[in-house]
Amino acid sequence: MKVFRPILLFLPVFVLSGCSISMDFWVLNSNANNAILIIKLSKPLELVIETSYYLQLKYIDSVLQVDNKTESLLSKKLTYKIIGTNIISVDIPANSTVLIGGGSNKMLMADSLTFIQNENRLEYSLESIGKSTKRTKGLFSPIHFMYTLEK
């Protein structure tokens, strides 16, 4: 029995070490004005759009509290403008909740994000935007990163 005890202790670690965590990135625009989001993708656009989860751009004309059921409420889709090989621009509607996209073990397939609203320009690397977001917590549910454009 003493031989099996170490095996039983380390078995869950080995099983869970190969798991990936589902993450996604949301923008909540609580302003009366539209905003522009410029995304510098970490892969060429052609590769990003091949996987539908990476760049979803679904939204609803209401600012919602994001949870695991919010995506099912999103009934509209935004379009993007191509600025460069791996740079796109998306208009974020006023008073909206937008699911930008997600990935496994990465909240977004992007290197940087730039928000432009009311002549203000905020630039973030993917690491710094993670510090500026609220996130949901849960052991096995997806982690939702939410960036709010304040009034």
GROMACS .gro file of C-alpha atoms in nm:
model
  151
    1MET     CA    1   0.000   0.000   0.000
    2LYS     CA    2   0.290   0.238   0.071
    3VAL     CA    3   0.411   0.194  -0.286
    4PHE     CA    4   0.075   0.298  -0.433
    5ARG     CA    5   0.033   0.610  -0.217
    6PRO     CA    6   0.295   0.820  -0.408
    7ILE     CA    7   0.146   0.705  -0.735
    8LEU     CA    8  -0.203   0.811  -0.625
    9LEU     CA    9  -0.071   1.150  -0.514
   10PHE     CA   10   0.103   1.229  -0.843
   11LEU     CA   11  -0.152   1.076  -1.081
   12PRO     CA   12  -0.386   1.382  -1.077
   13VAL     CA   13  -0.090   1.612  -1.146
   14PHE     CA   14   0.010   1.411  -1.453
   15VAL     CA   15  -0.348   1.390  -1.578
   16LEU     CA   16  -0.416   1.764  -1.540
   17SER     CA   17  -0.079   1.881  -1.669
   18GLY     CA   18  -0.186   1.818  -2.029
   19CYS     CA   19  -0.510   2.016  -2.000
   20SER     CA   20  -0.560   2.345  -2.178
   21ILE     CA   21  -0.769   2.627  -2.040
   22SER     CA   22  -1.029   2.795  -2.259
   23MET     CA   23  -1.003   3.176  -2.246
   24ASP     CA   24  -1.181   3.456  -2.427
   25PHE     CA   25  -1.163   3.835  -2.450
   26TRP     CA   26  -1.460   4.071  -2.422
   27VAL     CA   27  -1.499   4.447  -2.465
   28LEU     CA   28  -1.779   4.622  -2.279
   29ASN     CA   29  -1.845   4.971  -2.416
   30SER     CA   30  -2.056   5.159  -2.163
   31ASN     CA   31  -2.021   5.487  -2.355
   32ALA     CA   32  -2.273   5.662  -2.576
   33ASN     CA   33  -2.007   5.677  -2.850
   34ASN     CA   34  -1.854   5.410  -3.068
   35ALA     CA   35  -1.490   5.313  -3.020
   36ILE     CA   36  -1.231   5.172  -3.256
   37LEU     CA   37  -1.027   4.866  -3.164
   38ILE     CA   38  -0.708   4.801  -3.360
   39ILE     CA   39  -0.576   4.447  -3.315
   40LYS     CA   40  -0.225   4.342  -3.411
   41LEU     CA   41  -0.269   3.968  -3.451
   42SER     CA   42  -0.001   3.723  -3.338
   43LYS     CA   43  -0.052   3.518  -3.655
   44PRO     CA   44  -0.139   3.616  -4.014
   45LEU     CA   45  -0.509   3.694  -4.056
   46GLU     CA   46  -0.560   3.396  -4.288
   47LEU     CA   47  -0.453   3.157  -4.011
   48VAL     CA   48  -0.662   3.333  -3.746
   49ILE     CA   49  -0.987   3.322  -3.943
   50GLU     CA   50  -0.939   2.951  -4.020
   51THR     CA   51  -1.022   2.883  -3.654
   52SER     CA   52  -1.358   3.046  -3.583
   53TYR     CA   53  -1.295   3.071  -3.208
   54TYR     CA   54  -0.991   3.298  -3.245
   55LEU     CA   55  -1.182   3.593  -3.395
   56GLN     CA   56  -1.556   3.586  -3.326
   57LEU     CA   57  -1.665   3.955  -3.316
   58LYS     CA   58  -2.016   3.872  -3.189
   59TYR     CA   59  -2.206   4.138  -2.995
   60ILE     CA   60  -2.529   4.266  -2.846
   61ASP     CA   61  -2.652   4.626  -2.812
   62SER     CA   62  -2.646   4.617  -2.434
   63VAL     CA   63  -2.378   4.613  -2.166
   64LEU     CA   64  -2.407   4.276  -1.992
   65GLN     CA   65  -2.235   4.099  -1.708
   66VAL     CA   66  -2.023   3.833  -1.878
   67ASP     CA   67  -2.058   3.471  -1.769
   68ASN     CA   68  -2.072   3.131  -1.938
   69LYS     CA   69  -2.419   3.202  -2.082
   70THR     CA   70  -2.351   3.547  -2.230
   71GLU     CA   71  -2.226   3.420  -2.565
   72SER     CA   72  -2.565   3.261  -2.637
   73LEU     CA   73  -2.724   3.609  -2.611
   74LEU     CA   74  -2.505   3.762  -2.882
   75SER     CA   75  -2.715   3.790  -3.196
   76LYS     CA   76  -2.511   4.023  -3.418
   77LYS     CA   77  -2.168   4.008  -3.581
   78LEU     CA   78  -1.919   4.288  -3.641
   79THR     CA   79  -1.702   4.319  -3.948
   80TYR     CA   80  -1.337   4.418  -3.953
   81LYS     CA   81  -1.121   4.629  -4.181
   82ILE     CA   82  -0.780   4.499  -4.286
   83ILE     CA   83  -0.508   4.753  -4.213
   84GLY     CA   84  -0.203   4.531  -4.270
   85THR     CA   85  -0.096   4.168  -4.304
   86ASN     CA   86  -0.181   4.094  -3.943
   87ILE     CA   87  -0.354   4.417  -3.832
   88ILE     CA   88  -0.730   4.472  -3.831
   89SER     CA   89  -0.965   4.745  -3.713
   90VAL     CA   90  -1.306   4.683  -3.554
   91ASP     CA   91  -1.574   4.942  -3.470
   92ILE     CA   92  -1.709   4.874  -3.121
   93PRO     CA   93  -2.070   4.999  -3.099
   94ALA     CA   94  -2.183   5.229  -2.818
   95ASN     CA   95  -2.345   5.059  -2.518
   96SER     CA   96  -2.251   4.709  -2.629
   97THR     CA   97  -2.094   4.383  -2.517
   98VAL     CA   98  -1.855   4.235  -2.774
   99LEU     CA   99  -1.688   3.893  -2.777
  100ILE     CA  100  -1.365   3.957  -2.966
  101GLY     CA  101  -1.237   3.598  -2.960
  102GLY     CA  102  -1.034   3.353  -2.762
  103GLY     CA  103  -0.809   3.055  -2.755
  104SER     CA  104  -0.664   2.777  -2.547
  105ASN     CA  105  -0.427   2.902  -2.279
  106LYS     CA  106  -0.434   3.248  -2.442
  107MET     CA  107  -0.713   3.503  -2.414
  108LEU     CA  108  -0.666   3.638  -2.765
  109MET     CA  109  -0.451   3.567  -3.071
  110ALA     CA  110  -0.299   3.916  -3.056
  111ASP     CA  111   0.027   4.088  -2.976
  112SER     CA  112  -0.125   4.429  -2.904
  113LEU     CA  113  -0.455   4.617  -2.882
  114THR     CA  114  -0.523   4.987  -2.936
  115PHE     CA  115  -0.851   5.148  -2.830
  116ILE     CA  116  -0.947   5.483  -2.984
  117GLN     CA  117  -1.242   5.670  -2.838
  118ASN     CA  118  -1.323   6.041  -2.819
  119GLU     CA  119  -0.974   6.134  -2.942
  120ASN     CA  120  -0.817   5.922  -2.665
  121ARG     CA  121  -0.580   5.646  -2.768
  122LEU     CA  122  -0.491   5.362  -2.531
  123GLU     CA  123  -0.232   5.107  -2.640
  124TYR     CA  124  -0.173   4.773  -2.468
  125SER     CA  125   0.043   4.470  -2.518
  126LEU     CA  126  -0.136   4.141  -2.458
  127GLU     CA  127   0.039   4.112  -2.120
  128SER     CA  128  -0.056   4.464  -2.008
  129ILE     CA  129  -0.419   4.434  -2.118
  130GLY     CA  130  -0.444   4.126  -1.898
  131LYS     CA  131  -0.364   4.347  -1.598
  132SER     CA  132  -0.634   4.598  -1.702
  133THR     CA  133  -0.918   4.348  -1.730
  134LYS     CA  134  -1.163   4.189  -1.494
  135ARG     CA  135  -1.185   3.813  -1.518
  136THR     CA  136  -1.422   3.544  -1.416
  137LYS     CA  137  -1.297   3.267  -1.194
  138GLY     CA  138  -1.369   2.901  -1.214
  139LEU     CA  139  -1.177   2.581  -1.193
  140PHE     CA  140  -1.306   2.412  -1.508
  141SER     CA  141  -1.512   2.680  -1.683
  142PRO     CA  142  -1.365   2.915  -1.944
  143ILE     CA  143  -1.188   3.225  -1.813
  144HIS     CA  144  -1.348   3.542  -1.948
  145PHE     CA  145  -1.127   3.854  -1.969
  146MET     CA  146  -1.337   4.171  -1.982
  147TYR     CA  147  -1.209   4.515  -2.074
  148THR     CA  148  -1.453   4.799  -2.003
  149LEU     CA  149  -1.448   5.127  -2.190
  150GLU     CA  150  -1.559   5.365  -1.918
  151LYS     CA  151  -1.767   5.679  -1.958
   0.00000   0.00000   0.00000
